[in-house]
Short mmCIF file of C-alpha atoms in Angstrom, two decimals:
data_model
loop_
_atom_site.label_atom_id
_atom_site.label_comp_id
_atom_site.label_asym_id
_atom_site.label_seq_id
_atom_site.Cartn_x
_atom_site.Cartn_y
_atom_site.Cartn_z
CA MET A 1 102.63 113.84 119.17
CA GLN A 2 104.84 111.10 120.81
CA ARG A 3 107.49 110.72 123.36
CA LYS A 4 109.88 108.96 121.02
CA THR A 5 111.65 110.80 118.24
CA GLU A 6 111.19 109.18 115.01
CA SER A 7 113.44 108.45 111.96
CA LYS A 8 112.99 109.23 108.61
CA PHE A 9 113.02 105.94 107.58
CA THR A 10 110.58 103.91 109.79
CA VAL A 11 108.36 101.48 108.37
CA PHE A 12 105.41 103.74 109.61
CA ASN A 13 106.83 106.57 107.29
CA THR A 14 107.34 104.02 104.42
CA VAL A 15 103.42 102.98 104.67
CA LEU A 16 102.40 106.52 104.48
CA MET A 17 104.81 107.20 101.68
CA LEU A 18 103.45 104.17 99.92
CA LEU A 19 99.85 105.27 100.54
CA CYS A 20 100.79 108.93 98.93
CA VAL A 21 102.05 107.01 95.94
CA THR A 22 98.71 105.18 95.47
CA ASN A 23 97.12 108.45 95.25
CA VAL A 24 99.30 109.89 92.81
CA LEU A 25 98.93 106.61 90.64
CA GLU A 26 95.20 107.22 90.84
CA LEU A 27 96.09 110.36 88.59
CA PHE A 28 97.53 108.50 86.05
CA LEU A 29 95.96 105.11 85.62
CA PRO A 30 92.35 105.05 84.50
CA ARG A 31 89.64 103.65 86.56
CA ASP A 32 88.07 101.93 83.57
CA GLU A 33 89.49 98.34 83.64
CA THR A 34 86.96 96.90 80.67
CA THR A 35 90.05 96.99 78.21
CA ASN A 36 92.54 95.85 80.22
CA SER A 37 92.28 94.10 83.63
CA PHE A 38 95.81 94.40 84.80
CA ILE A 39 95.82 98.49 84.28
CA ARG A 40 95.67 98.94 88.17
CA LEU A 41 97.60 96.01 89.02
CA PRO A 42 100.61 98.62 90.00
CA ILE A 43 98.14 100.01 92.74
CA GLN A 44 96.81 96.59 93.95
CA LEU A 45 100.48 95.43 94.26
CA ILE A 46 101.58 98.48 96.55
CA HIS A 47 98.03 97.81 98.77
CA LEU A 48 99.39 94.03 99.27
CA GLY A 49 102.76 95.54 99.99
CA ILE A 50 101.20 97.95 102.75
CA ILE A 51 99.24 95.07 103.97
CA GLY A 52 102.54 93.17 104.50
CA LEU A 53 104.71 95.55 106.12
CA MET A 54 101.77 96.52 108.50
CA TRP A 55 101.08 92.85 109.79
CA ARG A 56 104.77 92.12 109.86
CA SER A 57 105.12 94.49 112.13
CA ILE A 58 101.85 94.06 114.06
CA LEU A 59 102.81 89.95 114.62
CA LEU A 60 106.82 90.67 115.53
CA LYS A 61 106.50 93.57 117.94
CA LYS A 62 104.67 94.04 121.30
CA ARG A 63 101.26 94.83 120.71
CA ASN A 64 98.92 97.24 123.14
CA TRP A 65 95.72 95.69 122.50
CA ASN A 66 92.26 97.63 123.58
CA GLN A 67 88.51 96.55 123.10
CA VAL A 68 88.62 98.57 119.59
CA THR A 69 91.74 97.07 118.01
CA VAL A 70 91.02 93.44 119.64
CA ASN A 71 87.52 93.75 117.83
CA THR A 72 89.07 94.87 114.91
CA ALA A 73 91.34 91.75 114.51
CA LEU A 74 88.53 89.53 114.73
CA LEU A 75 87.15 91.12 111.64
CA VAL A 76 90.20 90.86 109.96
CA SER A 77 90.28 87.41 111.28
CA ILE A 78 86.56 86.43 109.80
CA VAL A 79 87.36 87.75 106.52
CA VAL A 80 90.99 85.83 106.13
CA ILE A 81 89.25 82.39 107.32
CA TYR A 82 85.96 82.73 104.94
CA ILE A 83 88.40 83.60 101.91
CA ILE A 84 90.62 80.61 102.93
CA VAL A 85 87.36 78.56 103.15
CA PHE A 86 86.21 79.87 99.49
CA ILE A 87 89.63 79.19 97.95
CA PHE A 88 89.49 75.63 98.89
CA GLY A 89 86.04 75.32 97.66
CA ASP A 90 84.96 74.19 94.08
CA GLU A 91 83.79 77.54 92.71
CA SER A 92 85.84 79.72 90.40
CA VAL A 93 85.72 83.49 90.91
CA PRO A 94 87.74 85.92 88.57
CA LEU A 95 91.03 86.86 90.78
CA SER A 96 90.33 90.84 90.55
CA ALA A 97 87.22 90.06 92.44
CA TYR A 98 89.15 89.01 95.58
CA SER A 99 90.35 92.85 95.59
CA GLN A 100 87.28 93.89 97.37
CA TYR A 101 88.33 91.67 100.40
CA ILE A 102 91.85 92.71 100.24
CA ARG A 103 90.24 96.38 100.92
CA THR A 104 88.67 95.42 103.78
CA ILE A 105 91.72 93.61 105.10
CA GLU A 106 93.49 96.73 104.46
CA TRP A 107 91.61 99.38 106.15
CA LEU A 108 91.00 97.38 109.17
CA SER A 109 94.59 96.71 109.63
CA VAL A 110 95.37 100.15 109.09
CA LEU A 111 93.45 100.87 112.41
CA ILE A 112 95.48 98.51 114.43
CA TYR A 113 98.96 99.41 112.94
CA PHE A 114 98.59 103.22 113.13
CA TYR A 115 97.74 102.94 116.96
CA GLU A 116 100.59 100.79 117.71
CA SER A 117 103.11 102.72 115.37
CA LEU A 118 101.94 106.00 117.24
CA LEU A 119 102.83 104.29 120.48
CA ARG A 120 106.54 103.75 119.28
CA TYR A 121 106.86 107.08 116.83
CA SER A 122 105.85 110.46 116.12
CA LEU A 123 103.18 111.08 113.46
CA ASN A 124 104.85 112.83 110.50
CA LEU A 125 102.76 115.40 109.91
CA PHE A 126 104.42 116.51 106.84
CA LEU A 127 103.52 113.02 105.16
CA MET A 128 100.21 113.19 106.61
CA ARG A 129 99.44 116.23 104.80
CA TRP A 130 100.69 115.31 101.96
CA TYR A 131 98.41 112.09 101.92
CA ILE A 132 95.45 114.35 102.49
CA ILE A 133 96.29 116.81 99.46
CA THR A 134 97.29 113.94 97.29
CA TYR A 135 94.01 112.17 98.30
CA ILE A 136 91.84 114.99 97.71
CA ILE A 137 93.68 115.67 94.13
CA SER A 138 92.77 111.88 93.18
CA VAL A 139 89.15 112.67 94.02
CA LEU A 140 88.86 115.56 92.06
CA LYS A 141 90.37 113.43 88.97
CA GLN A 142 87.73 110.71 89.52
CA LEU A 143 84.73 112.99 90.17
CA LEU A 144 85.56 115.09 86.81
CA GLU A 145 85.97 111.75 84.94
CA ALA A 146 82.96 109.69 86.54
CA SER A 147 80.54 110.33 83.76
CA PHE A 148 82.90 108.72 81.28
CA PHE A 149 82.45 105.56 82.65
CA ASP A 150 79.07 103.19 81.91
CA ARG A 151 80.08 101.11 85.21
CA GLU A 152 78.71 103.93 87.09
CA LYS A 153 75.36 102.50 87.58
CA LEU A 154 73.31 104.44 90.22
CA GLY A 155 73.99 107.86 88.29
CA GLY A 156 74.76 111.06 90.16
CA GLY A 157 78.42 111.72 90.74
CA ASP A 158 80.64 109.12 91.78
CA THR A 159 81.45 107.17 95.03
CA ALA A 160 85.11 108.83 95.18
CA SER A 161 83.44 111.56 97.53
CA PHE A 162 83.00 109.10 100.24
CA PRO A 163 86.48 109.72 101.79
CA LEU A 164 86.17 113.43 101.69
CA LEU A 165 83.96 112.99 104.99
CA PHE A 166 86.94 111.06 106.71
CA LEU A 167 89.36 113.45 105.60
CA ILE A 168 87.75 116.54 107.08
CA PRO A 169 88.99 115.35 110.60
CA LEU A 170 92.35 114.41 109.13
CA ILE A 171 92.30 118.19 108.21
CA LEU A 172 91.32 119.44 111.32
CA MET A 173 94.09 117.47 113.22
CA CYS A 174 96.86 117.72 110.81
CA PHE A 175 96.64 120.97 108.84
CA TYR A 176 98.01 124.54 109.97
CA GLU A 177 94.98 126.55 111.55
CA ARG A 178 95.07 128.92 108.45
CA TRP A 179 94.43 126.39 105.93
CA LYS A 180 91.60 124.10 107.67
CA SER A 181 88.90 126.12 106.19
CA VAL A 182 90.34 126.79 103.06
CA ALA A 183 90.87 122.65 102.94
CA ILE A 184 87.68 121.87 104.33
CA GLY A 185 85.59 124.44 101.82
CA PHE A 186 87.02 122.98 99.03
CA ALA A 187 86.04 119.43 100.34
CA CYS A 188 82.46 120.97 100.49
CA ILE A 189 82.82 121.80 96.75
CA LEU A 190 83.72 118.69 95.92
CA ILE A 191 80.85 116.85 97.96
CA MET A 192 78.61 118.85 96.19
CA ILE A 193 79.65 118.32 92.92
CA SER A 194 79.76 114.40 93.45
CA LEU A 195 76.00 114.65 93.65
CA ARG A 196 76.10 111.67 96.22
CA ARG A 197 72.92 112.03 98.56
CA THR A 198 74.70 109.72 101.39
CA THR A 199 77.99 112.26 101.49
CA ILE A 200 75.83 115.23 101.15
CA ILE A 201 73.67 114.17 104.39
CA GLY A 202 76.92 113.21 106.15
CA LEU A 203 78.42 116.59 105.66
CA ALA A 204 75.21 118.42 106.82
CA LEU A 205 75.13 116.39 109.96
CA CYS A 206 78.45 116.81 110.66
CA LEU A 207 78.83 120.64 110.00
CA PRO A 208 77.80 121.69 113.42
CA PHE A 209 80.86 119.66 115.26
CA ILE A 210 83.05 121.11 112.49
CA PHE A 211 82.34 124.67 113.46
CA SER A 212 82.30 123.66 117.16
CA TYR A 213 86.01 122.31 116.81
CA LEU A 214 87.07 125.48 114.85
CA LYS A 215 85.52 127.54 117.40
CA THR A 216 87.66 125.71 120.14
CA LYS A 217 90.79 126.25 117.82
CA LEU A 218 90.64 129.40 116.31
CA LYS A 219 90.39 133.18 116.97
CA SER A 220 86.95 134.88 116.99
CA TYR A 221 87.90 136.51 113.43
CA GLU A 222 89.32 133.41 112.48
CA VAL A 223 86.04 131.46 112.95
CA ILE A 224 83.92 133.93 111.36
CA GLY A 225 86.43 133.92 107.98
CA SER A 226 85.95 130.07 108.28
CA ILE A 227 82.30 130.03 108.10
CA ILE A 228 82.51 132.73 105.49
CA VAL A 229 84.81 130.49 103.24
CA ILE A 230 82.52 127.29 104.00
CA ILE A 231 79.37 129.03 103.14
CA ILE A 232 81.14 130.84 99.65
CA ALA A 233 82.45 127.35 98.93
CA VAL A 234 78.51 125.77 99.60
CA GLY A 235 76.79 128.61 97.63
CA PHE A 236 79.28 128.35 94.65
CA ALA A 237 78.64 124.56 94.33
CA TRP A 238 75.00 125.19 95.00
CA SER A 239 74.72 128.03 91.89
CA LYS A 240 76.21 125.36 89.76
CA PHE A 241 74.86 121.90 90.70
CA GLY A 242 71.67 123.09 92.86
CA ASP A 243 69.11 121.80 90.44
CA SER A 244 70.73 118.61 90.14
CA LEU A 245 71.06 117.92 93.74
CA VAL A 246 67.27 119.01 94.01
CA THR A 247 66.19 116.09 91.13
CA ARG A 248 68.67 113.68 92.98
CA PHE A 249 66.71 114.00 96.36
CA ASP A 250 63.33 114.23 94.66
CA GLU A 251 64.02 110.74 93.19
CA MET A 252 65.16 109.44 96.47
CA PHE A 253 61.68 110.15 98.09
CA GLN A 254 59.60 109.97 95.05
CA GLY A 255 61.27 106.85 93.19
CA ARG A 256 62.12 106.01 89.87
CA ASP A 257 60.00 105.15 86.71
CA ASP A 258 60.58 101.65 87.38
CA GLY A 259 58.89 101.90 90.83
CA SER A 260 62.66 101.62 92.77
CA TYR A 261 63.45 104.02 95.74
CA GLY A 262 66.89 105.12 96.43
CA SER A 263 68.67 104.69 93.17
CA GLY A 264 67.31 100.96 92.93
CA ARG A 265 68.08 100.04 96.81
CA SER A 266 64.46 99.46 97.89
CA ASP A 267 64.72 96.52 95.09
CA PHE A 268 68.14 94.87 96.05
CA TYR A 269 68.13 95.44 99.66
CA THR A 270 64.85 93.30 99.86
CA LEU A 271 66.46 90.66 97.56
CA VAL A 272 69.68 90.37 99.95
CA TRP A 273 67.65 90.55 103.09
CA GLU A 274 64.62 87.91 101.78
CA THR A 275 67.24 85.37 100.65
CA TRP A 276 69.44 85.61 103.65
CA ILE A 277 66.53 85.08 106.05
CA LYS A 278 64.99 82.03 104.07
CA GLY A 279 68.63 80.26 104.59
CA ASN A 280 69.51 77.71 107.39
CA LEU A 281 72.95 77.42 108.15
CA SER A 282 73.46 80.50 106.13
CA LEU A 283 71.36 82.31 108.81
CA LEU A 284 74.08 82.01 111.26
CA PHE A 285 77.13 81.33 109.29
CA GLY A 286 76.35 83.51 105.90
CA ASN A 287 76.57 82.55 102.36
CA GLY A 288 80.44 83.00 102.16
CA VAL A 289 82.44 85.69 100.52
CA PHE A 290 81.36 86.38 96.85
CA GLY A 291 77.75 85.36 97.95
CA VAL A 292 76.48 89.05 97.69
CA ARG A 293 78.15 89.32 94.75
CA LYS A 294 76.86 86.67 92.87
CA LEU A 295 73.36 87.15 93.85
CA LEU A 296 73.04 90.89 92.85
CA LEU A 297 75.43 90.78 89.86
CA ALA A 298 72.96 88.47 87.97
CA LYS A 299 69.94 90.94 88.25
CA PHE A 300 71.39 94.25 89.08
CA SER A 301 74.81 94.30 87.66
CA ILE A 302 76.24 95.19 90.95
CA ILE A 303 78.63 93.64 92.92
CA HIS A 304 77.90 94.67 96.63
CA ALA A 305 74.86 95.50 98.77
CA HIS A 306 75.51 99.09 99.35
CA ASN A 307 74.73 98.44 103.01
CA ASP A 308 77.53 97.00 105.45
CA TYR A 309 74.87 95.48 107.89
CA LEU A 310 73.27 93.36 104.67
CA GLU A 311 76.44 92.90 103.29
CA ILE A 312 77.88 91.38 106.42
CA ALA A 313 74.58 89.39 107.26
CA TYR A 314 74.39 87.59 103.88
CA THR A 315 78.18 86.94 103.82
CA PHE A 316 78.95 86.15 107.13
CA GLY A 317 75.88 85.68 109.12
CA LEU A 318 74.58 86.25 112.52
CA LEU A 319 78.25 85.56 113.52
CA GLY A 320 79.51 88.33 111.44
CA LEU A 321 76.89 90.88 112.63
CA THR A 322 77.76 90.08 116.10
CA ILE A 323 81.62 90.94 115.31
CA TRP A 324 80.56 93.78 113.29
CA PHE A 325 78.38 95.20 116.06
CA GLY A 326 81.03 94.62 118.57
CA PHE A 327 83.54 96.60 116.39
CA ILE A 328 80.80 99.64 116.13
CA VAL A 329 80.28 99.33 120.07
CA SER A 330 83.65 99.49 120.89
CA ILE A 331 84.33 102.38 118.90
CA TRP A 332 81.32 104.17 120.15
CA ARG A 333 82.58 103.66 123.79
CA THR A 334 85.92 105.76 123.41
CA LYS A 335 83.57 108.77 123.50
CA ALA A 336 83.44 108.74 126.99
CA LEU A 337 87.29 108.20 127.12
CA ILE A 338 88.02 111.07 124.68
CA LYS A 339 85.58 113.39 126.67
CA LYS A 340 87.70 112.34 129.78
CA TYR A 341 91.13 112.36 128.60
CA SER A 342 91.00 114.28 125.38
CA PRO A 343 88.08 116.42 125.55
CA THR A 344 89.42 118.68 122.77
CA ASN A 345 89.06 116.03 120.38
CA LEU A 346 85.22 115.03 121.05
CA ASN A 347 84.09 117.01 117.85
CA ILE A 348 86.52 114.97 115.82
CA PHE A 349 85.28 111.98 117.20
CA TYR A 350 81.59 112.85 116.45
CA ILE A 351 82.47 113.71 112.81
CA ASN A 352 84.45 110.34 112.02
CA PHE A 353 81.82 108.58 113.59
CA ILE A 354 78.66 110.28 112.30
CA SER A 355 80.31 109.79 108.50
CA PHE A 356 81.02 106.42 109.22
CA ILE A 357 77.39 105.45 110.41
CA ILE A 358 75.93 107.22 107.42
CA ILE A 359 78.24 105.35 104.68
CA THR A 360 77.78 101.80 106.06
CA LEU A 361 73.99 102.62 106.11
CA ALA A 362 73.49 103.81 102.81
CA SER A 363 76.64 102.76 100.75
CA GLY A 364 78.87 100.74 102.57
CA CYS A 365 82.26 101.18 104.08
CA LEU A 366 82.98 97.52 104.49
CA LEU A 367 84.81 96.98 100.90
CA ARG A 368 86.34 100.19 100.15
CA VAL A 369 90.07 101.02 100.66
CA THR A 370 88.63 104.58 100.83
CA THR A 371 87.72 103.88 104.48
CA ILE A 372 91.58 104.04 105.42
CA PRO A 373 90.96 107.95 106.51
CA PHE A 374 88.33 106.61 109.06
CA SER A 375 90.90 104.23 110.65
CA MET A 376 93.52 106.69 110.72
CA VAL A 377 91.24 108.91 112.52
CA VAL A 378 90.38 106.33 115.24
CA ALA A 379 93.90 104.99 115.69
CA ILE A 380 94.86 108.82 116.47
CA LEU A 381 91.88 109.10 118.87
CA LEU A 382 93.02 105.98 120.65
CA TYR A 383 96.26 106.99 121.04
CA GLU A 384 95.61 110.69 122.34
CA VAL A 385 93.43 108.86 125.14
CA ARG A 386 96.12 106.64 125.85
CA LYS A 387 98.65 109.52 126.20
CA GLY A 388 95.87 111.60 128.13
CA LYS A 389 95.51 108.89 130.73
CA ARG A 390 99.47 108.79 131.06
CA LEU A 391 99.69 112.71 131.61
CA LYS A 392 97.02 112.62 133.84
CA LYS A 393 98.74 109.70 135.89
CA GLU A 394 101.92 111.92 135.58
CA GLY A 395 100.06 114.72 136.81
CA GLU A 396 98.80 113.01 140.24
CA GLN A 397 102.10 111.35 140.84
CA GLN A 398 103.73 114.80 140.70
CA GLN A 399 100.84 116.17 142.96
CA LEU A 400 101.79 113.39 145.58
CA ALA A 401 105.27 114.22 145.25
CA LEU A 402 104.61 117.75 145.98
CA LYS A 403 102.44 117.15 149.12
CA TYR A 404 105.10 114.59 150.24
CA ASN A 405 107.86 116.96 149.91
CA THR A 406 105.83 119.75 151.72
CA ALA A 407 104.94 117.46 154.22
CA MET A 408 108.31 116.61 154.98
CA GLN A 409 109.31 120.18 155.06
CA ASN A 410 107.14 121.24 157.76
#
């Protein structure tokens, strides 16, 4: 994917290996932190190390800013500034609570770092495949054990299924052709098992683009085989969990016994919105980090708004919303560039972007480290656009040179 040959021991490869290690550790370290608040400390320390490695590289090397990476850096900046302001305040918050904003900083930093690194080095497809495989295995483990934990308040599976939507574009770009449909079929099964309405709706909206991408990359019989594999996978999952899925979606429209809709979203969305718009300066600058956590924890025993727009509005105010929308719009505008310079990746863009929008609206990407695969895809697409521009320019120069030489010969 790159002009420069990459050494095996670059920081870029080290970051990828560390991300694989965190996936493997998920298999052995329990998610239930009530018995020991430090049980997941190794994973958290690795994530801090990854952030340090990324920003050391970003700050010390020449940067190639574009509209997306600039808006991403602005988002990172506002999160860091608000954390610093909070630290110097009088309020005390458990140290573990800071991890949610560390996750935000990490997945945003991955977007900038991967883009910059791809401009210097080749993407190690071997490590990327292992990252995807270990991630899927860790998701499988989390889904299987989700029912054991009382902290899964909303019911119906587990939020571990969210990154599966973002992994699908990575599977399409990084896996061997013959394994793509198998991996996607397995991801579909896990999404159905999760019973997460957000993820299932996202998958349904992305399936046409997945098939469209496969159609351009595979032979006719391979496309038919891929469709059969995915249909069998979805059919198998439906036979096992169809009744539960119907119950989940009925609940979304008919409401629960307590009168709430969307697993309580109708209640805590209203609380976050009304509390924010009744503020004065908080309307412009928000209520600061942990504001949503304290508001919802007392009444609903949840720690974030399950909607990134409400989360950002309440935390960072209109200032934060402006930066957030700038970030989303800048990513959307890359669609035209992808269509012009890297058209084979247009379906990849749609799958990634639709998944992101669906999750931000219904559950939230902002405070989840599982948004990292989304950032990887955006970074790769930005790199492909830049490579396409370079190749087009080189082609035009070659044509001019050819015309010049022809004219000189005549």
